[in-house]
CSV table of C-alpha atoms and ligand atoms in Angstrom, one decimal:
chain,number,residue,atom,x,y,z
A,22,MET,CA,262.6,39.2,155.5
A,23,ALA,CA,266.2,39.0,154.3
A,24,ILE,CA,269.1,40.9,152.8
A,25,VAL,CA,270.9,40.3,149.5
A,26,ILE,CA,274.3,41.7,148.7
A,27,ILE,CA,274.8,42.5,145.0
A,28,ARG,CA,278.2,43.8,143.8
A,29,GLN,CA,280.3,42.6,141.0
A,30,ASP,CA,283.7,43.0,142.6
A,31,ARG,CA,286.0,41.0,144.8
A,32,LYS,CA,284.6,42.6,148.0
A,33,ILE,CA,281.3,40.7,148.0
A,34,ASP,CA,282.6,38.0,150.5
A,35,SER,CA,284.2,40.5,152.9
A,36,TRP,CA,280.9,42.6,153.1
A,37,LYS,CA,278.9,39.4,153.6
A,38,LYS,CA,281.2,38.1,156.3
A,39,ALA,CA,281.2,41.4,158.2
A,40,LEU,CA,277.4,41.8,157.9
A,41,VAL,CA,276.7,38.2,159.1
A,42,ALA,CA,279.1,38.7,162.0
A,43,LYS,CA,277.3,41.9,163.1
A,44,ALA,CA,273.8,40.5,162.6
A,45,PRO,CA,273.8,36.7,163.0
A,46,ASP,CA,270.0,36.8,163.4
A,47,ILE,CA,269.4,38.1,159.9
A,48,SER,CA,269.4,36.0,156.7
A,49,ILE,CA,272.0,37.6,154.5
A,50,TYR,CA,272.9,36.2,151.1
A,51,SER,CA,275.3,36.9,148.3
A,52,TYR,CA,273.4,37.2,145.0
A,53,LEU,CA,275.8,34.6,143.6
A,54,GLU,CA,274.5,31.8,145.9
A,55,GLU,CA,271.2,30.0,145.9
A,56,HIS,CA,268.7,32.2,147.8
A,57,PRO,CA,265.0,32.6,148.3
A,58,LYS,CA,264.2,35.7,146.1
A,59,GLU,CA,260.8,36.2,147.6
A,60,GLU,CA,262.2,36.7,151.1
A,61,ILE,CA,264.5,39.5,150.1
A,62,THR,CA,263.3,42.9,151.4
A,63,LEU,CA,266.6,44.8,151.3
A,64,ALA,CA,269.2,44.8,148.5
A,65,CYS,CA,272.6,46.3,149.3
A,66,VAL,CA,274.1,47.1,145.9
A,67,TRP,CA,277.2,48.5,144.2
A,68,LYS,CA,277.1,48.6,140.4
A,69,GLN,CA,274.5,45.8,140.2
A,70,PRO,CA,274.0,43.9,136.9
A,71,VAL,CA,271.3,45.6,134.8
A,72,ASP,CA,267.7,44.5,135.6
A,73,ILE,CA,268.7,42.1,138.4
A,74,LEU,CA,266.6,43.9,141.0
A,75,LYS,CA,263.4,42.8,139.1
A,76,GLN,CA,264.0,39.3,140.5
A,77,TYR,CA,263.0,40.3,144.0
A,78,PRO,CA,259.2,40.6,144.1
A,79,ASN,CA,259.0,41.8,147.8
A,80,LEU,CA,261.9,44.3,147.7
A,81,LYS,CA,261.2,47.2,150.1
A,82,CYS,CA,264.5,49.1,149.9
A,83,ILE,CA,267.7,49.4,147.8
A,84,ALA,CA,270.8,50.6,149.7
A,85,SER,CA,273.8,51.9,147.9
A,86,PHE,CA,277.1,50.7,149.4
A,87,GLY,CA,278.5,54.1,148.5
A,88,ALA,CA,277.6,57.8,148.6
A,89,GLY,CA,276.6,57.8,144.9
A,90,VAL,CA,273.4,56.3,143.6
A,91,ASP,CA,273.7,57.1,139.9
A,92,PHE,CA,274.4,53.5,139.0
A,93,ILE,CA,271.1,52.5,140.7
A,94,PHE,CA,269.1,54.9,138.6
A,95,LYS,CA,270.5,53.3,135.4
A,96,ASP,CA,267.9,50.6,136.1
A,97,GLN,CA,264.7,52.3,134.8
A,98,SER,CA,262.5,49.3,136.0
A,99,ILE,CA,262.9,50.1,139.7
A,100,PRO,CA,259.4,51.0,141.0
A,101,LYS,CA,259.0,54.5,142.3
A,102,HIS,CA,257.7,53.5,145.7
A,103,ILE,CA,260.9,51.6,146.6
A,104,PRO,CA,263.1,53.9,148.7
A,105,ILE,CA,266.8,54.2,147.8
A,106,THR,CA,269.3,55.0,150.5
A,107,ARG,CA,273.0,55.9,150.4
A,108,VAL,CA,276.1,56.1,152.6
A,109,VAL,CA,276.6,59.3,154.6
A,110,ASP,CA,279.6,58.6,156.8
A,111,PRO,CA,282.2,60.7,158.6
A,112,VAL,CA,284.9,58.2,157.7
A,113,LEU,CA,284.0,58.5,154.0
A,114,ALA,CA,284.0,62.3,154.2
A,115,GLY,CA,287.3,62.4,156.1
A,116,ASP,CA,289.0,60.1,153.5
A,117,MET,CA,287.8,62.2,150.7
A,118,SER,CA,289.2,65.4,152.3
A,119,GLU,CA,292.6,63.7,152.8
A,120,PHE,CA,292.7,62.6,149.2
A,121,VAL,CA,291.7,65.9,147.7
A,122,LEU,CA,294.2,67.7,150.0
A,123,ALA,CA,296.9,65.3,148.8
A,124,LEU,CA,296.1,66.1,145.1
A,125,ILE,CA,296.1,69.8,145.8
A,126,LEU,CA,299.4,69.9,147.6
A,127,SER,CA,300.9,67.6,144.9
A,128,PHE,CA,299.8,70.2,142.3
A,129,LEU,CA,301.0,73.2,144.3
A,130,LYS,CA,304.5,71.7,144.8
A,131,ASN,CA,304.8,70.1,141.2
A,132,LEU,CA,305.2,66.6,142.6
A,133,ASN,CA,303.6,64.9,139.5
A,134,SER,CA,306.0,66.8,137.2
A,135,TYR,CA,309.0,65.8,139.4
A,136,LYS,CA,308.0,62.1,139.1
A,137,THR,CA,308.0,62.5,135.3
A,138,ASP,CA,311.4,64.2,135.5
A,139,GLN,CA,312.8,61.5,137.8
A,140,LEU,CA,311.9,58.8,135.4
A,141,LYS,CA,313.9,60.7,132.7
A,142,LYS,CA,316.7,61.6,135.2
A,143,VAL,CA,316.0,65.3,134.6
A,144,TRP,CA,317.0,67.9,137.3
A,145,ASN,CA,314.5,70.7,136.7
A,146,PRO,CA,313.6,73.0,139.6
A,147,ARG,CA,310.2,74.6,139.0
A,148,GLU,CA,308.3,77.5,140.5
A,149,TYR,CA,305.9,76.4,143.2
A,150,LYS,CA,302.7,77.9,144.6
A,151,ARG,CA,301.7,78.4,148.2
A,152,ILE,CA,298.4,77.7,150.0
A,153,SER,CA,297.9,81.4,150.5
A,154,ASP,CA,298.0,82.0,146.7
A,155,ILE,CA,295.0,79.7,146.1
A,156,THR,CA,291.2,79.7,146.2
A,157,VAL,CA,289.7,76.3,146.0
A,158,GLY,CA,286.2,76.1,144.5
A,159,ILE,CA,284.1,73.1,145.4
A,160,MET,CA,281.2,72.1,143.1
A,161,GLY,CA,278.8,70.3,145.3
A,162,MET,CA,278.5,71.3,149.0
A,163,GLY,CA,276.9,68.1,150.3
A,164,ALA,CA,278.1,65.6,152.9
A,165,LEU,CA,281.6,65.4,151.2
A,166,GLY,CA,282.0,68.9,149.8
A,167,GLU,CA,281.2,70.6,153.1
A,168,GLU,CA,283.6,68.5,155.1
A,169,LEU,CA,286.3,69.2,152.4
A,170,ALA,CA,285.6,72.9,152.7
A,171,VAL,CA,286.0,72.8,156.5
A,172,ASP,CA,289.2,70.8,156.3
A,173,LEU,CA,290.8,73.0,153.6
A,174,ILE,CA,289.9,76.1,155.6
A,175,LYS,CA,291.7,74.5,158.6
A,176,ASN,CA,294.7,74.1,156.4
A,177,GLY,CA,294.8,77.7,155.5
A,178,PHE,CA,293.1,77.6,152.0
A,179,LYS,CA,290.5,80.2,150.9
A,180,VAL,CA,287.5,78.1,149.9
A,181,ILE,CA,284.3,78.9,148.0
A,182,GLY,CA,281.5,76.5,147.1
A,183,TRP,CA,278.6,76.0,144.7
A,184,ALA,CA,275.4,74.1,145.2
A,185,THR,CA,271.7,74.3,144.2
A,186,SER,CA,270.8,76.1,147.4
A,187,PRO,CA,272.5,78.7,149.6
A,188,LYS,CA,274.5,77.5,152.7
A,189,GLU,CA,276.2,79.0,155.6
A,190,ILE,CA,279.7,77.8,156.0
A,191,PRO,CA,282.0,79.8,158.3
A,192,GLU,CA,284.8,81.6,156.5
A,193,SER,CA,283.5,80.4,153.1
A,194,GLU,CA,281.2,81.8,150.5
A,195,VAL,CA,278.7,79.4,148.9
A,196,TYR,CA,277.3,80.4,145.5
A,197,ALA,CA,273.9,78.9,144.5
A,198,GLY,CA,272.4,77.9,141.2
A,199,ASP,CA,273.2,78.6,137.6
A,200,SER,CA,273.0,82.4,138.0
A,201,GLU,CA,276.0,82.4,140.4
A,202,LYS,CA,278.0,79.7,138.7
A,203,ASN,CA,280.2,81.9,136.6
A,204,THR,CA,281.1,84.1,139.5
A,205,PHE,CA,282.0,81.0,141.4
A,206,LEU,CA,284.1,79.7,138.6
A,207,SER,CA,285.9,83.0,137.9
A,208,ARG,CA,287.3,82.8,141.5
A,209,SER,CA,288.4,79.1,141.5
A,210,ASN,CA,292.1,78.5,141.0
A,211,ILE,CA,291.5,74.8,141.8
A,212,LEU,CA,288.1,73.4,140.9
A,213,VAL,CA,287.0,70.2,142.8
A,214,CYS,CA,284.0,68.4,141.5
A,215,LEU,CA,282.0,66.6,144.2
A,216,LEU,CA,278.6,66.7,142.5
A,217,PRO,CA,276.3,63.8,142.2
A,218,LEU,CA,275.8,62.5,138.7
A,219,THR,CA,272.3,63.5,137.5
A,220,GLN,CA,270.7,64.7,134.3
A,221,GLN,CA,271.6,68.3,135.2
A,222,THR,CA,275.3,67.6,136.1
A,223,THR,CA,276.2,65.1,133.3
A,224,GLY,CA,279.0,66.7,131.2
A,225,ILE,CA,279.1,69.8,133.4
A,226,LEU,CA,282.9,69.8,133.2
A,227,ASN,CA,283.1,71.0,129.6
A,228,SER,CA,284.8,73.7,127.5
A,229,LYS,CA,282.1,76.3,128.4
A,230,LEU,CA,282.9,75.8,132.1
A,231,PHE,CA,286.7,75.6,131.7
A,232,LYS,CA,286.6,78.9,129.8
A,233,GLU,CA,285.2,80.6,132.9
A,234,LEU,CA,288.1,79.4,135.2
A,235,PRO,CA,291.1,81.7,135.7
A,236,LYS,CA,294.1,80.9,133.5
A,237,GLN,CA,296.3,78.0,134.8
A,238,SER,CA,293.6,76.6,137.0
A,239,TYR,CA,293.7,72.9,138.1
A,240,VAL,CA,290.7,70.6,137.8
A,241,ILE,CA,290.0,67.8,140.2
A,242,ASN,CA,287.2,65.3,139.5
A,243,VAL,CA,286.6,62.9,142.3
A,244,ALA,CA,282.8,62.6,141.7
A,245,ARG,CA,281.9,60.6,138.5
A,246,GLY,CA,283.5,60.2,135.1
A,247,GLY,CA,280.2,61.2,133.5
A,248,HIS,CA,280.7,64.8,134.8
A,249,LEU,CA,283.6,65.3,132.5
A,250,VAL,CA,283.8,65.8,128.7
A,251,ASP,CA,287.2,64.2,128.3
A,252,GLU,CA,288.0,65.8,124.9
A,253,ASP,CA,287.2,69.3,126.3
A,254,LEU,CA,289.6,68.8,129.2
A,255,LEU,CA,292.4,67.6,126.9
A,256,GLU,CA,291.8,70.7,124.6
A,257,TYR,CA,291.9,73.1,127.6
A,258,ILE,CA,295.0,71.6,129.1
A,259,ASN,CA,296.8,71.3,125.7
A,260,ASN,CA,295.9,74.9,124.8
A,261,GLY,CA,297.5,76.1,128.1
A,262,HIS,CA,294.4,77.5,129.7
A,263,LEU,CA,294.3,74.8,132.4
A,264,ALA,CA,297.5,73.7,134.3
A,265,GLY,CA,296.4,70.1,134.6
A,266,ALA,CA,293.9,67.8,136.3
A,267,GLY,CA,293.7,65.1,138.9
A,268,LEU,CA,291.1,62.5,137.9
A,269,ASP,CA,289.9,59.6,140.1
A,270,VAL,CA,286.8,58.6,138.1
A,271,PHE,CA,286.1,57.8,134.5
A,272,HIS,CA,283.4,57.1,131.9
A,273,GLU,CA,284.7,53.6,131.7
A,274,GLU,CA,286.4,52.0,134.7
A,275,PRO,CA,289.0,50.6,134.5
A,276,LEU,CA,290.1,53.3,132.2
A,277,PRO,CA,290.8,51.7,128.8
A,278,CYS,CA,294.5,51.3,128.0
A,279,GLU,CA,294.3,53.4,124.8
A,280,HIS,CA,292.8,56.4,126.6
A,281,PRO,CA,295.0,59.5,126.3
A,282,PHE,CA,294.7,60.3,130.0
A,283,TRP,CA,297.1,57.5,130.9
A,284,THR,CA,300.1,59.1,129.3
A,285,HIS,CA,299.3,62.8,129.6
A,286,PRO,CA,302.1,64.5,131.6
A,287,LYS,CA,299.7,67.0,133.2
A,288,ILE,CA,297.0,64.6,134.2
A,289,GLN,CA,297.3,62.6,137.4
A,290,ILE,CA,295.0,59.6,137.4
A,291,THR,CA,294.0,57.2,140.2
A,292,PRO,CA,291.7,54.2,140.1
A,293,HIS,CA,288.5,55.4,141.8
A,294,VAL,CA,290.0,55.3,145.3
A,295,ALA,CA,289.5,58.8,146.6
A,296,SER,CA,287.3,57.5,149.3
A,297,VAL,CA,286.2,53.9,149.6
A,298,SER,CA,283.3,52.9,151.9
A,299,ASP,CA,284.7,51.5,155.1
A,300,ILE,CA,283.1,48.2,156.0
A,301,GLU,CA,283.2,48.7,159.8
A,302,SER,CA,281.8,52.2,159.6
A,303,VAL,CA,279.1,51.5,157.0
A,304,ILE,CA,277.7,48.2,158.2
A,305,PRO,CA,275.9,49.7,161.3
A,306,GLN,CA,274.0,52.2,159.1
A,307,LEU,CA,273.0,49.4,156.7
A,308,LEU,CA,271.7,47.3,159.6
A,309,GLU,CA,270.0,50.2,161.3
A,310,ASN,CA,268.0,50.9,158.1
A,311,TYR,CA,267.2,47.2,157.8
A,312,ARG,CA,265.8,47.2,161.4
A,313,LYS,CA,263.8,50.4,160.7
A,314,LEU,CA,262.4,48.8,157.5
A,315,THR,CA,261.2,45.8,159.5
A,316,GLU,CA,259.6,48.1,162.1
A,317,GLY,CA,258.0,50.3,159.4
A,318,LYS,CA,260.0,53.4,160.6
A,319,PRO,CA,261.3,56.1,158.3
A,320,LEU,CA,264.8,55.3,156.9
A,321,ASN,CA,268.0,57.3,157.2
A,322,ASN,CA,269.8,58.8,154.2
A,323,THR,CA,267.1,58.3,151.6
A,324,VAL,CA,267.7,59.7,148.2
A,325,ASN,CA,265.3,62.2,146.5
A,326,ARG,CA,264.1,60.3,143.5
A,327,GLU,CA,263.0,63.5,141.7
A,328,LYS,CA,266.4,65.2,142.2
A,329,GLY,CA,268.4,62.0,141.5
A,330,TYR,CA,270.6,62.4,144.6
B,407,LIG,P1,275.4,65.0,148.5
B,407,LIG,O1,274.2,64.5,147.9
B,407,LIG,O2,275.5,65.1,150.0
B,407,LIG,O3,275.8,66.4,147.9
B,407,LIG,C1,275.6,66.8,146.6
B,407,LIG,C2,275.8,68.3,146.5
B,407,LIG,O4,275.8,68.7,145.1
B,407,LIG,C3,274.8,69.2,147.2
B,407,LIG,O5,275.4,70.3,147.8
B,407,LIG,C4,273.9,69.6,146.1
B,407,LIG,O6,273.3,70.9,146.3
B,407,LIG,C5,274.9,69.8,145.0
B,407,LIG,N1,274.2,69.7,143.6
B,407,LIG,C6,273.5,68.6,143.1
B,407,LIG,N2,273.1,68.9,141.9
B,407,LIG,C7,273.5,70.2,141.6
B,407,LIG,C8,273.4,71.0,140.5
B,407,LIG,N3,272.7,70.7,139.4
B,407,LIG,N4,274.0,72.3,140.6
B,407,LIG,C9,274.6,72.6,141.7
B,407,LIG,N5,274.8,71.9,142.8
B,407,LIG,C10,274.3,70.7,142.7
B,407,LIG,O7,276.6,64.0,147.9
B,407,LIG,P2,278.0,63.6,148.6
B,407,LIG,O8,278.7,64.8,149.0
B,407,LIG,O9,277.7,62.6,149.7
B,407,LIG,O10,278.7,62.9,147.4
B,407,LIG,C11,279.0,63.5,146.2
B,407,LIG,C12,279.4,62.6,145.1
B,407,LIG,O11,280.8,62.2,145.3
B,407,LIG,C13,278.7,61.2,145.1
B,407,LIG,O12,277.4,61.4,144.4
B,407,LIG,C14,279.6,60.3,144.3
B,407,LIG,O13,279.4,60.4,143.0
B,407,LIG,C15,281.0,60.9,144.6
B,407,LIG,N6,281.9,60.1,145.4
B,407,LIG,C16,283.1,59.7,144.9
B,407,LIG,C17,283.9,58.9,145.6
B,407,LIG,C18,285.2,58.5,145.1
B,407,LIG,O14,285.9,57.6,145.7
B,407,LIG,N7,285.7,59.0,144.0
B,407,LIG,C19,283.6,58.4,147.0
B,407,LIG,C20,282.3,58.9,147.4
B,407,LIG,C21,281.5,59.7,146.7
B,407,LIG,P3,272.2,71.1,147.5
B,407,LIG,O15,272.9,71.0,148.8
B,407,LIG,O16,271.7,72.5,147.3
B,407,LIG,O17,271.2,70.0,147.3
B,408,LIG,C1,280.8,56.3,146.2
B,408,LIG,C2,282.1,55.9,145.5
B,408,LIG,O1,279.9,56.8,145.6
B,408,LIG,O2,282.9,55.2,146.1
B,408,LIG,O3,280.8,56.1,147.5
B,408,LIG,O4,282.3,56.4,144.4
């Protein structure tokens, strides 16, 4: 039994080093080195190359290095009996809350516009908004959305949520399902997308949805680029219905240089950094699942294959 790490970024060595340090008794390989493929039972992956998982005949589990698993489902060849796990971590949730709070405050106080003014040496005081003026609507009330709701409420925001199933969150109202979606949207001055990317949620941030938001709403997408129809967002910002957007995730990452989001004055972009899996915090949960796998016990944080999240 052994672990392979598959990720196509510069972090592969640091994850391997940290895993080996915490579990010197386990054989742990980078997929880039020579390794015995038939020994691999756990693949820890982040945006793995297409079809690579086929190479491991005795694979028993695929673990995402992040909260999202959409990139794993892109590989249609993964047998249904192999469980998929994901990261559910308070550090990841805390980081996401801090990031979204920063974007919201930046919008309320016009900080993005002042940066643009500064570069042009323009002195242009603008009207600002207050926390008490705003209702934040969170689409996706899972591990990250719920923590965000609690943190925003602590900071004085009115918060509402939307999910597939009803939830009890103190001082917040959570709408459920398609029948309650438009009521939820009509109350959201700031809309935060924290949905998983599935067949049902692909392209959900589109003109039809933007039309339901109050005038001058702000849209924050920290989930996946595939949730957003880029042209629809541009249309609704340019026609004045939306005040702007904060985007951390894109259809193609890095965002291609010619994409209009780069230069749009009302769009704040960041390079998929809202909340990044913390090595120290995530490694114990990867190893715990590995041990459970070897002992034949049920795994933590498994994904529902039917739902896709
Ligand atoms: P969870 O699986 O814990 O939560 C998902 C939530 O979305 C649930 O509340 C679920 O409803 C709801 N949901 C799913 N499908 C629908 C639908 N069709 N209609 C309405 N609600 C729906 O996910 P996490 O909170 O852990 O993570 C969310 C996403 O955030 C990840 O999938 C990932 O893509 C993204 N992410 C982005 C990061 C970044 O740095 N930008 C970092 C980490 C994650 P219910 O509760 O009823 O099932
Ligand atoms: C994740 C991410 O899904 O970083 O964890 O996007």
